[in-house]
Tab-separated table of C-alpha atoms in Angstrom:
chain	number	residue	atom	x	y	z
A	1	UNK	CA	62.423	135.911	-107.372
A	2	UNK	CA	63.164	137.554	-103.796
A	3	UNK	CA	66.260	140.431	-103.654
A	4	UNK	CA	67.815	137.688	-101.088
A	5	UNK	CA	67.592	134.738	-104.293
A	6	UNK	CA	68.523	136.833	-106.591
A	7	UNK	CA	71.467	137.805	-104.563
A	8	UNK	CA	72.200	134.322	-104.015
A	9	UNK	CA	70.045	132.079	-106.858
A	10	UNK	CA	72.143	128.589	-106.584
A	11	UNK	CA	72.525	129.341	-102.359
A	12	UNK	CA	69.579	127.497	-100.030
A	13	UNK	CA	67.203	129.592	-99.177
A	14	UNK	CA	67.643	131.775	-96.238
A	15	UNK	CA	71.571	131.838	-96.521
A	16	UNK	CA	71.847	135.609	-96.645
A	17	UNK	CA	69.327	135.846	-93.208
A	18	UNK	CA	71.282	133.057	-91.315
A	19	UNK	CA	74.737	134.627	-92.569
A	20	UNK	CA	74.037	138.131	-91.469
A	21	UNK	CA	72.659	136.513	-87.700
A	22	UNK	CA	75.277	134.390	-87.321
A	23	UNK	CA	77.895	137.581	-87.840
A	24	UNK	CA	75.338	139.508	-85.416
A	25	UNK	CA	75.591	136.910	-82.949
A	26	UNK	CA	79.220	136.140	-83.344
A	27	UNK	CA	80.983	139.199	-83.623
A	28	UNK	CA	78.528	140.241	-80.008
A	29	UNK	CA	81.128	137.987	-78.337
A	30	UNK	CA	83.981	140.842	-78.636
A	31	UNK	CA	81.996	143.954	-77.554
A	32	UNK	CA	79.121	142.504	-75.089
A	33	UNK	CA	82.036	142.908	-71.774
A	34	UNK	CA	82.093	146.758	-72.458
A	35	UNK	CA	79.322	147.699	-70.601
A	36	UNK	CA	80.235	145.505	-67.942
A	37	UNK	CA	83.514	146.523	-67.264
A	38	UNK	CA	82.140	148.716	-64.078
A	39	UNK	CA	80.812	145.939	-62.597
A	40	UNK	CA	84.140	143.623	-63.237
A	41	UNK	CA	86.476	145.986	-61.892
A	42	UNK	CA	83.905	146.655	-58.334
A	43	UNK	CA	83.793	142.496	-58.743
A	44	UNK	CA	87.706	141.868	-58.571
A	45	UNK	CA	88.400	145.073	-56.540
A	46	UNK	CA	90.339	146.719	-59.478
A	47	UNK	CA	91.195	149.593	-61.139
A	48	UNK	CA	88.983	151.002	-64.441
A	49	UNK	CA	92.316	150.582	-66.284
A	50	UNK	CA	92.845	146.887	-65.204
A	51	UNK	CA	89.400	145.769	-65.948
A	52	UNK	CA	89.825	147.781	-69.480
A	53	UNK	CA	92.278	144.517	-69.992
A	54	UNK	CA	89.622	142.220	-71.087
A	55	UNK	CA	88.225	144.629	-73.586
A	56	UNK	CA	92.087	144.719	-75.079
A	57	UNK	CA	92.620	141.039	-74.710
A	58	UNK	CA	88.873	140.696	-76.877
A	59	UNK	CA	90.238	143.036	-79.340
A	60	UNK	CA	93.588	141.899	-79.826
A	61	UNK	CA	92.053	137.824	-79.627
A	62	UNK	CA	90.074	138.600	-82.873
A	63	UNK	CA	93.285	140.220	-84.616
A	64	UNK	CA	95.198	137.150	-83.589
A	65	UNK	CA	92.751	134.733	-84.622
A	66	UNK	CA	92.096	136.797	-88.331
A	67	UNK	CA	95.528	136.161	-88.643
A	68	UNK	CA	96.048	132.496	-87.947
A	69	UNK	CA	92.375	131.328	-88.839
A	70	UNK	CA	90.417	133.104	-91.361
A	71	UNK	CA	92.710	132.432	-94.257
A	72	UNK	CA	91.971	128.907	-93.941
A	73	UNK	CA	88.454	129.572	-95.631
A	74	UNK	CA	90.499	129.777	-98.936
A	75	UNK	CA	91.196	126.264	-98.637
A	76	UNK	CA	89.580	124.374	-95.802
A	77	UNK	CA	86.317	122.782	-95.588
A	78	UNK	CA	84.259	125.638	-94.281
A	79	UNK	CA	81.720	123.680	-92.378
A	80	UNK	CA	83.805	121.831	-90.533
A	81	UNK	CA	85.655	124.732	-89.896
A	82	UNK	CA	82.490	126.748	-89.004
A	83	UNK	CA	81.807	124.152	-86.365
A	84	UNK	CA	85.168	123.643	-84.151
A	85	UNK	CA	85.021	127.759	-83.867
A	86	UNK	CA	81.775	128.106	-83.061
A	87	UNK	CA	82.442	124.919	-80.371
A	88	UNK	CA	85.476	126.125	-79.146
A	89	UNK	CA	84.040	129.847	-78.927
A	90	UNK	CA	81.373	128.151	-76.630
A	91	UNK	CA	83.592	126.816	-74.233
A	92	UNK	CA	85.885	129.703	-73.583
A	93	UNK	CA	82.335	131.930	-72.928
A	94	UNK	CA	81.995	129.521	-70.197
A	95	UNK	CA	84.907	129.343	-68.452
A	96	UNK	CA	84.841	133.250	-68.483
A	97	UNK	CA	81.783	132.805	-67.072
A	98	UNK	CA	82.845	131.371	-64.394
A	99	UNK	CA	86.898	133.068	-63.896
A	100	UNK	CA	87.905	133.666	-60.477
A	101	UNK	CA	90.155	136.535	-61.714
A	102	UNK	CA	90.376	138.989	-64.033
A	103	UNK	CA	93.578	136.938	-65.226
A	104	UNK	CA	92.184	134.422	-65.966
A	105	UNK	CA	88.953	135.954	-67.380
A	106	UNK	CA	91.307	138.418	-70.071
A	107	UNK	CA	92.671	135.044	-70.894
A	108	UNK	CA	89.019	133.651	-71.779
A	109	UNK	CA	88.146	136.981	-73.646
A	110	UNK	CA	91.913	135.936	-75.736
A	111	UNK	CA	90.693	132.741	-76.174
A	112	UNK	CA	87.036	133.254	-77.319
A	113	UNK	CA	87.823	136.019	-79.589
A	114	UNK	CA	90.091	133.988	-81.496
A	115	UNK	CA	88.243	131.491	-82.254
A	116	UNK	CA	84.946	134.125	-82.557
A	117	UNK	CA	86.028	135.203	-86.318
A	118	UNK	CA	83.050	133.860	-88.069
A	119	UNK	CA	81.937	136.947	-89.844
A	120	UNK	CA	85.599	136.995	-91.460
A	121	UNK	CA	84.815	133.849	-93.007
A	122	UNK	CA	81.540	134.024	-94.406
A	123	UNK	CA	82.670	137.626	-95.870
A	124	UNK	CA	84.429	136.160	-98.444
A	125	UNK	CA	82.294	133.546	-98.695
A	126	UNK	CA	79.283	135.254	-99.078
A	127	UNK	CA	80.920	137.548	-102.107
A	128	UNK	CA	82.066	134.520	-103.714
A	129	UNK	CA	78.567	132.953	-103.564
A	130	UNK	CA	76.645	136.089	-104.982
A	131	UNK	CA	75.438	136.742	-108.213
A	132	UNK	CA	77.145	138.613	-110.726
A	133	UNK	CA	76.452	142.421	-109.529
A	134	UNK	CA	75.178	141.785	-106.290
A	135	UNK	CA	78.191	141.208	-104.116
A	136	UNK	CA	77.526	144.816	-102.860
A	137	UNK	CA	74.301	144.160	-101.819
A	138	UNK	CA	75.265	140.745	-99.921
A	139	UNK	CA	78.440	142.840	-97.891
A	140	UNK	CA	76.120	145.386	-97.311
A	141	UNK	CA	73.784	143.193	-95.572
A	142	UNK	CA	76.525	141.084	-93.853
A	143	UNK	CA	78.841	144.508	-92.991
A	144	UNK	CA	75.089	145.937	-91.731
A	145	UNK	CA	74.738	142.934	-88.957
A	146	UNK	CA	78.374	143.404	-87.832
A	147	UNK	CA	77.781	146.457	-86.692
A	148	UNK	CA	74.082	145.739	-85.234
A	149	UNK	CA	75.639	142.825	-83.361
A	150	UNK	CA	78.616	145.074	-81.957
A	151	UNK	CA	76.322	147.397	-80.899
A	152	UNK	CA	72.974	145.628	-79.841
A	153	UNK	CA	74.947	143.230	-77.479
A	154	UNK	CA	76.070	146.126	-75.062
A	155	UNK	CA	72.304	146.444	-74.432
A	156	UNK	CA	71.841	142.976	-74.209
A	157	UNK	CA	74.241	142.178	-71.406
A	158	UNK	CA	73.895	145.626	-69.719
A	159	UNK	CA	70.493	144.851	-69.155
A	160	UNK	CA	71.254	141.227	-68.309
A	161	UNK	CA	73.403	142.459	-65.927
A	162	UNK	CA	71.164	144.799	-64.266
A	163	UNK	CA	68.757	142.158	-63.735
A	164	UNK	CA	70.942	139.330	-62.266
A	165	UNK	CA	72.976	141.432	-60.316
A	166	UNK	CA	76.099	139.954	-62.047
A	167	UNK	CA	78.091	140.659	-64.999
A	168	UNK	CA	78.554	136.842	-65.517
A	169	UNK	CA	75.151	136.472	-66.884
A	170	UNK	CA	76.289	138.058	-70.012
A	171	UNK	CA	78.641	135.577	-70.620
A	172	UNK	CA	76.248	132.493	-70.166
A	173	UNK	CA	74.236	133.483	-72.430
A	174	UNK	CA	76.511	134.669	-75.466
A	175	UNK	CA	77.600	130.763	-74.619
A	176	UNK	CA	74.349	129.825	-75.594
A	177	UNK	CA	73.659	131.598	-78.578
A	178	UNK	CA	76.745	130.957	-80.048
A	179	UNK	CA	76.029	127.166	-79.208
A	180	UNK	CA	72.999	127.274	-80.796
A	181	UNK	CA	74.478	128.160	-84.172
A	182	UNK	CA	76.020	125.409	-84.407
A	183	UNK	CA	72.394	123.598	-85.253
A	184	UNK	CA	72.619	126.291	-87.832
A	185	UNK	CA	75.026	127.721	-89.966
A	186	UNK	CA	77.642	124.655	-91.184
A	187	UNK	CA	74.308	123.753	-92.939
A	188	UNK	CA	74.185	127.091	-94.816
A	189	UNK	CA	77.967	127.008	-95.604
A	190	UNK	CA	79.736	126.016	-98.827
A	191	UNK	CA	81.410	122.397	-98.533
A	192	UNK	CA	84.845	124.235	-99.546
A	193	UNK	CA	85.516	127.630	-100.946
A	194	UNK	CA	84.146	128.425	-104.116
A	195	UNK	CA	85.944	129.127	-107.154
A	196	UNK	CA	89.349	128.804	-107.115
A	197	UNK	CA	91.818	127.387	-109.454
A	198	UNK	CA	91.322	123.999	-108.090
A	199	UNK	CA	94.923	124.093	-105.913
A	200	UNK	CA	94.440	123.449	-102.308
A	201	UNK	CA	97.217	125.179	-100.634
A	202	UNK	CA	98.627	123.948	-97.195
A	203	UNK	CA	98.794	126.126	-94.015
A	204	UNK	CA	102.256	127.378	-94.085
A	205	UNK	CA	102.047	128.249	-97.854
A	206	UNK	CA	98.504	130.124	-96.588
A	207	UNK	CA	100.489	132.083	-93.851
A	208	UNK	CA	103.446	132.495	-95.908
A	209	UNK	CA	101.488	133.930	-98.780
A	210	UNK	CA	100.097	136.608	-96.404
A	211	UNK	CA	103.121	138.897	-95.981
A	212	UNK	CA	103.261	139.568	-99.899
A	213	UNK	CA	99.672	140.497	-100.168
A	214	UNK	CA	99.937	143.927	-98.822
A	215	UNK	CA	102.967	145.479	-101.736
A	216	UNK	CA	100.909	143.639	-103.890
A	217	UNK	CA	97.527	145.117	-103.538
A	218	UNK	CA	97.403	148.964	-103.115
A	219	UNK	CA	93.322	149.018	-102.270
A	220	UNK	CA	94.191	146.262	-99.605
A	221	UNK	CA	96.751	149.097	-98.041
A	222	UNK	CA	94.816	152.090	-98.577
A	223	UNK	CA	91.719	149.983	-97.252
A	224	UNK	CA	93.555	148.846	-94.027
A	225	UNK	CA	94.998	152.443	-92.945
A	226	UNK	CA	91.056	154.183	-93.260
A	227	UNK	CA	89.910	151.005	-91.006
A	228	UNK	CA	92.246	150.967	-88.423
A	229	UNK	CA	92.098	154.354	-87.489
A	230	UNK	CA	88.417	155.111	-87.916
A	231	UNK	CA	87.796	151.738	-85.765
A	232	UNK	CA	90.475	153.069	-83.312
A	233	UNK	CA	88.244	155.960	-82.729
A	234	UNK	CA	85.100	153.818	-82.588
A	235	UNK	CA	86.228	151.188	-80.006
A	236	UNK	CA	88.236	153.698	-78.244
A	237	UNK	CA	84.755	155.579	-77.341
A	238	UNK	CA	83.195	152.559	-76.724
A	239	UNK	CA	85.419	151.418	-74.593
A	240	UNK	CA	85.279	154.692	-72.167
A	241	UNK	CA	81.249	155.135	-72.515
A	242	UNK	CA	80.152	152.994	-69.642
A	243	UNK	CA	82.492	155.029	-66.987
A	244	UNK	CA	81.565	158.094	-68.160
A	245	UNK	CA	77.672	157.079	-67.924
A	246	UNK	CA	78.007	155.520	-64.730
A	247	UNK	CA	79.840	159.283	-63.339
A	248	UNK	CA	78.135	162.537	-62.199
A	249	UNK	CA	76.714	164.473	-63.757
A	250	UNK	CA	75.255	161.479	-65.796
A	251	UNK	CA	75.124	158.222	-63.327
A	252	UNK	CA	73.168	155.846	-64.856
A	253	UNK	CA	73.237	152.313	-64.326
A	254	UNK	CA	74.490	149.007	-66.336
A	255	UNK	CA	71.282	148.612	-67.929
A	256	UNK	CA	71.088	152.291	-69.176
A	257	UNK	CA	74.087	151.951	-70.177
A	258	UNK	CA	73.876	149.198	-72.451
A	259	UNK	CA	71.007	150.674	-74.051
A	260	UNK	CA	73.079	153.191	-75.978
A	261	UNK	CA	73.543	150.214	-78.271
A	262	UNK	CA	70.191	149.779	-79.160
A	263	UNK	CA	70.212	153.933	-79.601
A	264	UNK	CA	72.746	153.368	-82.345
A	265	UNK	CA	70.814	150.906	-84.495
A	266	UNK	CA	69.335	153.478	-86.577
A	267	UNK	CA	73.006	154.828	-87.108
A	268	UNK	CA	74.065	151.313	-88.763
A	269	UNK	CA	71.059	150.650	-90.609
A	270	UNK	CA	71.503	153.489	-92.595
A	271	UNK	CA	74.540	152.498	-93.768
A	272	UNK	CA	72.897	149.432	-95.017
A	273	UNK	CA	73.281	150.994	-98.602
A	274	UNK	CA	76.736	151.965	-98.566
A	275	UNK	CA	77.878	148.795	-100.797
A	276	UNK	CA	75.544	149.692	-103.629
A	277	UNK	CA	76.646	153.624	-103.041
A	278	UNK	CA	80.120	152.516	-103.011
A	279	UNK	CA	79.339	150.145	-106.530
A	280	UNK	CA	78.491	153.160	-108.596
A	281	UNK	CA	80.519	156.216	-107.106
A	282	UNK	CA	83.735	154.795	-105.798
A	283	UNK	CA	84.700	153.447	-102.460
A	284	UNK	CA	86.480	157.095	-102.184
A	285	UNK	CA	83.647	158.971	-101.722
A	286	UNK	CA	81.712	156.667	-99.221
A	287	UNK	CA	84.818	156.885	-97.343
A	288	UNK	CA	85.230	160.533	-97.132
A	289	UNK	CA	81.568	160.310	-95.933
A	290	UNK	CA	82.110	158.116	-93.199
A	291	UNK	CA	84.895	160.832	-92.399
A	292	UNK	CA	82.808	163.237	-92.002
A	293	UNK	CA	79.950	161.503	-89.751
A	294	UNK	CA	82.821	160.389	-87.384
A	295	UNK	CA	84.038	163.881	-86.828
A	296	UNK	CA	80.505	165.425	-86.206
A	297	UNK	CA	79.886	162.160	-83.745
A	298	UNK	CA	83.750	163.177	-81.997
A	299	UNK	CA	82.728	166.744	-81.875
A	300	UNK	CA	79.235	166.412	-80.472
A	301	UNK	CA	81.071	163.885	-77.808
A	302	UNK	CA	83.501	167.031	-77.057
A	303	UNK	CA	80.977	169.668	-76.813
A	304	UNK	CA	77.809	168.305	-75.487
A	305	UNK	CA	79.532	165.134	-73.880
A	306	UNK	CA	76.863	165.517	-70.723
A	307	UNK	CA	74.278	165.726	-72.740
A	308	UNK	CA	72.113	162.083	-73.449
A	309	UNK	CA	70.630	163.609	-76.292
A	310	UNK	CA	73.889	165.127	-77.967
A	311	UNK	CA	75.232	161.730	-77.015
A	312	UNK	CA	72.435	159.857	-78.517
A	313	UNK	CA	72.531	161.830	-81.873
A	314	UNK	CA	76.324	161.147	-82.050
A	315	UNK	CA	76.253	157.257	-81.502
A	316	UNK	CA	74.231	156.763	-84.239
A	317	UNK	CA	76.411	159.425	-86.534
A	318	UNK	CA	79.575	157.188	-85.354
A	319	UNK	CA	77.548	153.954	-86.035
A	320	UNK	CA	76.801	154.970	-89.469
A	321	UNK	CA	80.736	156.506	-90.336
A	322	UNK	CA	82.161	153.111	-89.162
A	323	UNK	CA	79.693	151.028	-90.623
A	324	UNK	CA	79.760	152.716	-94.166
A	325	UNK	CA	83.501	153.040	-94.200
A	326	UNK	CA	83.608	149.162	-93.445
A	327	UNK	CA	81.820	148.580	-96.318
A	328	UNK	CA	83.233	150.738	-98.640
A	329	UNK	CA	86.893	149.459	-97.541
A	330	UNK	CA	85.852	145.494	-98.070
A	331	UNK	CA	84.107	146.492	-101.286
A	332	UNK	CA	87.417	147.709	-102.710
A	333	UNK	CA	90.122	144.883	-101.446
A	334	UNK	CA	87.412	142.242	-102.504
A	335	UNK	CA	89.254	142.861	-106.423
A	336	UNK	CA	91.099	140.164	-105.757
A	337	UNK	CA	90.255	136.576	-107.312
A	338	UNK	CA	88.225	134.259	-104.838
A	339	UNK	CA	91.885	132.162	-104.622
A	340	UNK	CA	93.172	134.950	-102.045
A	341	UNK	CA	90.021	136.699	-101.070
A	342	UNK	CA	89.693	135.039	-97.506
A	343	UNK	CA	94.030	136.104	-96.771
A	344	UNK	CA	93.135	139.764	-98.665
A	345	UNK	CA	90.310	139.839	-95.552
A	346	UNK	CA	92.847	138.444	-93.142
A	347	UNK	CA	95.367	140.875	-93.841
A	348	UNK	CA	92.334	144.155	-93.926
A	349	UNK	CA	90.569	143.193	-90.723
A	350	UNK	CA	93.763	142.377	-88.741
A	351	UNK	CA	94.930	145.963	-89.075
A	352	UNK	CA	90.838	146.863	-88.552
A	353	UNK	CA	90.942	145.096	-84.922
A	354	UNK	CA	94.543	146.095	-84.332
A	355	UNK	CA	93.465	149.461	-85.011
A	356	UNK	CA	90.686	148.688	-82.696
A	357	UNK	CA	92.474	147.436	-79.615
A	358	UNK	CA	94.775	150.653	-79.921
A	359	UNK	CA	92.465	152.424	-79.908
A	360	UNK	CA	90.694	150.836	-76.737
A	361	UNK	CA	94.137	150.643	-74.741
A	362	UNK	CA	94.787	154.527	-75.515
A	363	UNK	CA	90.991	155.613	-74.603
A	364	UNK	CA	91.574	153.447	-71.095
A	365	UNK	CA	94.179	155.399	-70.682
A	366	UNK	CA	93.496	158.789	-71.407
A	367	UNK	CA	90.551	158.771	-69.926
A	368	UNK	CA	92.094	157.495	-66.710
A	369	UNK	CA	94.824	160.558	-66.783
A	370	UNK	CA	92.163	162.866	-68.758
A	371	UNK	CA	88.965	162.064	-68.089
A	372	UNK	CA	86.196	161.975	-70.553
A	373	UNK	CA	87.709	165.137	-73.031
A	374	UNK	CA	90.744	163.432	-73.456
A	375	UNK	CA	89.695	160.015	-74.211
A	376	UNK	CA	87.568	161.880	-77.056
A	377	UNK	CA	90.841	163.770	-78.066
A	378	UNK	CA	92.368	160.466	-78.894
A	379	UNK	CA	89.963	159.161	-80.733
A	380	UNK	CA	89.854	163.004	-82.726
A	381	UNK	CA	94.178	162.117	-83.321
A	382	UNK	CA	93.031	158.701	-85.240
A	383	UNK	CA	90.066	160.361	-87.268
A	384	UNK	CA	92.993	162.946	-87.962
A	385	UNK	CA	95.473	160.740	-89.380
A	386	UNK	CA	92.532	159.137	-91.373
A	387	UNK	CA	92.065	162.064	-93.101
A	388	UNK	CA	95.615	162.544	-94.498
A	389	UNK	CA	95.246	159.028	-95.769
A	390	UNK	CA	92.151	159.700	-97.343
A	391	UNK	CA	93.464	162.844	-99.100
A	392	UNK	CA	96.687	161.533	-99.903
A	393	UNK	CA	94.700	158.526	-101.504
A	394	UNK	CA	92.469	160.711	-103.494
A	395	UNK	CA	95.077	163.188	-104.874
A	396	UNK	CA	96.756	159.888	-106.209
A	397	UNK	CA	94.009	158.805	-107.703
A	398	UNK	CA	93.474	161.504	-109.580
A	399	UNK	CA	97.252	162.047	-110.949
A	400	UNK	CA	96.520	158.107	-112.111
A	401	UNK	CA	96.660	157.879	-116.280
A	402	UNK	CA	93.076	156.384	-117.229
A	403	UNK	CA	93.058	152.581	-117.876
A	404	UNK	CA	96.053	151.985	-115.271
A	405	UNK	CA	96.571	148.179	-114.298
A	406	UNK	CA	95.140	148.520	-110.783
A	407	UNK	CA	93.179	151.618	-110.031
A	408	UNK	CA	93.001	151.195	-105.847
A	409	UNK	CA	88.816	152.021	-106.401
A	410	UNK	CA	88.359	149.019	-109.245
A	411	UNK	CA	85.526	147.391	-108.383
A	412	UNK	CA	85.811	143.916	-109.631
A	413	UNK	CA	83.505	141.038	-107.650
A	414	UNK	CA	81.578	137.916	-108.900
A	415	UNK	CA	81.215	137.678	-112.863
A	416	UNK	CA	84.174	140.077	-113.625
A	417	UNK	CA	86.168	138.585	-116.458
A	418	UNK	CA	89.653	138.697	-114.994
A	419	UNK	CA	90.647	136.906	-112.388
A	420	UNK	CA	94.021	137.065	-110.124
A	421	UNK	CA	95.861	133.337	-108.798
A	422	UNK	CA	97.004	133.497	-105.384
A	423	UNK	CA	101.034	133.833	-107.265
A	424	UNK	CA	100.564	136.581	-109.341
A	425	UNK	CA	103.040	139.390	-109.385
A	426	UNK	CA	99.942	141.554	-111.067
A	427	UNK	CA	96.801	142.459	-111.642
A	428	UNK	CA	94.870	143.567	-114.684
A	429	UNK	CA	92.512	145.912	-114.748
A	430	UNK	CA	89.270	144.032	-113.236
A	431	UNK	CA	86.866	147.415	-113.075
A	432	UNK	CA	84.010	146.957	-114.773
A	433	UNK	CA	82.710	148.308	-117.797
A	434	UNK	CA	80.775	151.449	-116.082
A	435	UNK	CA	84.352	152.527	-113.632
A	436	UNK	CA	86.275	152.133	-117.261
A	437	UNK	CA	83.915	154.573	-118.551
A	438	UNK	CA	84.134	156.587	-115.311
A	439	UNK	CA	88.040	156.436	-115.177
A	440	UNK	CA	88.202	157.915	-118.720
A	441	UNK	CA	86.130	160.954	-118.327
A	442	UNK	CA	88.252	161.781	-115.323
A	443	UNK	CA	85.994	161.822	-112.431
A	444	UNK	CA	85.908	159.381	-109.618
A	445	UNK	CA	82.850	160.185	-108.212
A	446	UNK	CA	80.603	160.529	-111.170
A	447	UNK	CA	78.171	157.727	-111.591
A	448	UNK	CA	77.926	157.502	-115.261
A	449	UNK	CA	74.943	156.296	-115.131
């Protein structure tokens, strides 16, 4: 049997390739206008700043649409679901494609990033489909292809738009590769959400449930903080990188530009691994090294911030931090029973992309009253604040009695005896036999094995 059946054994075949492309091609739809913001703002005769608004509106779309979307995939029928987003995703490319403002284009990039949250519902659908020990493997995958798609479609329409002269091209064609999945993926999805407890919950008792997650589930807040803020340095350099390439001393064009996407593949494929590192040493420590490769990337940026190879080096070390401390955060809120795992991902990657569109607004805007150092600065205040969290987080994890009900680095996916309903107060202790072992001896990060 293939690693990809094994992952999956009662999924069709192919499911884990055409999940992880249709993420890739989805979650392109946010970040592909970055590269092209140059060109929008010389199109509309605008500021940087003002054209920066349809990066925001992109970032703040998604958080809107995790919000009032994605926990439908705990009860809805997902291909049918799968199907009006990707449609309605479609359209909206379009009509950005063709916006006579950059009004009415931010309010396409809303639009189309609300509806764009695909990868936020085969997430927990994919983890509630794996095999018993494999769930790590299947987000790793999955988390892998976010990151490839964020960062491969800045190439894509850079180059596009270096070659048609027009920053619209980019648009037109993310409209037809997300229409194409539509031939695709509701064929590959589940007809509802597996494993539950058989109760089909309404829309308002979805939303309403959502606000009580977070006291409830201390890896889900612990989770959230380390995302926001490392993706609010990530986006926030993103976001600046095409002005800054397209100045003196540097002054390259669109299609250079874009390319630093492709530069950071090598970055996000190595954090293809971080599920199975976070599975047998602790989310903990594959966060603190996704802290670290951040910092090195923000200080190489700092230092050596004219320099294509310094800046090449330091894509692919923020590629990999983000990437691996994506993974490592969704491996530890997916504890929760497949009842609430869809609104447990709601609540994580709202505060992930809210995090993210901070951090785009405040890079605009340092950058535009700074230049290039203090955009970096910014994103070296969120990395900051990341690493109290982290420390806080791992000083109480350590003062925690062995065998407590919820340790916040449990690791309890497919197969794990205990299960949580969507209206539990509590939670027992879901860790698996190996992090009970690991708990008791007193050491997070030892693998026991």
């Amino acid at each position: 049997m293939t690693t990809a059946a094994a992952a999956m054994p009662n999924a069709k075949r192919g499911t884990i390739p055409v999940f992880a492309a249709a993420t890739a091609v989805t979650v392109s739809n946010i970040y592909f206008t970055q590269p092209l913001l140059e060109q929008i703002a010389r199109s509309f005769h605008i500021s940087a700043a003002a054209a920066g608004l349809v990066a925001t509106a992109g970032q703040i779309g998604y958080a809107l649409g995790i919000v009032a979307i994605v926990p439908l995939a705990d009860g809805a029928k997902l291909r049918r679901l799968s199907a009006v987003l990707l449609t309605v995703t479609t359209l909206a490319l379009v009509a950005g494609a063709f916006a006579p403002s950059i009004t009415l284009l931010s309010l396409a990039a809303l639009i189309l990033s609300a509806t764009t949250v695909i990868p936020q519902v085969i997430m927990p659908t994919a983890v509630a489909m794996a095999a018993k020990g494999q769930a790590g493997r299947v987000l790793g995958a999955i988390g892998t292809a976010l990151t490839l798609g964020a960062l491969v479609s800045r190439s894509v329409s850079g180059v596009l738009a270096e070659i048609t002269g027009t920053w619209r091209a980019g648009f037109l064609f993310s409209a037809v590769a997300t229409a194409a999945l539509l031939l695709i993926l509701p064929r590959y999805m589940p007809a509802k959400a597996g494993q539950g407890t058989g109760e089909t919950l309404g829309y308002r008792r979805l939303l309403r449930s959502l606000p009580a997650l977070f006291p409830r589930y201390p890896a889900l807040r612990i989770s959230a903080a380390l995302g926001g803020l490392v993706f609010a340095a990530f986006s926030g350099f993103w976001a600046v990188l095409a002005f800054h390439l397209t100045e003196q001393p540097i002054g390259l064009g669109a299609a250079a530009v874009g390319l630093f996407g492709i530069a950071a593949v090598p970055g996000a494929l190595a954090a293809r691994y971080s599920g199975r590192m976070a599975d047998r040493w602790g989310p903990t420590v594959v966060n603190a090294a996704s802290l670290t490769a951040v910092a090195l990337a923000l200080a190489l940026f700092l230092i050596a911030g004219d320099s294509l190879v310094a800046l090449f080096i330091g894509v692919n070390l923020l590629g990999f931090g983000t990437t691996s401390g994506q993974i490592a955060n969704q491996v530890r809120v997916f504890t929760a029973g497949p009842e609430v795992r869809a609104r447990i991902n709601t609540l994580y990657m709202f505060s992930v992309f809210a995090g993210g569109a901070t951090g785009t607004a405040v890079a605009g805007a340092l950058f535009a009253a700074y230049g290039w150092s203090g955009a970096i600065a910014g994103g070296f205040g969120f990395l900051g604040l990341a690493v109290v969290v982290l420390a806080l987080h791992a000083a109480g994890t350590r003062r925690k009695p062995a065998g407590s009900a919820l340790a916040d680095d449990s690791v309890s996916l497919p197969g794990a005896r205990a299960r949580v309903s969507s209206d539990s107060a509590s939670l027992p202790d879901t860790r698996s036999p190996g992090d009970r072992v690991r708990a008791g001896v007193g050491s997070e990060g030892s693998s026991g094995r």
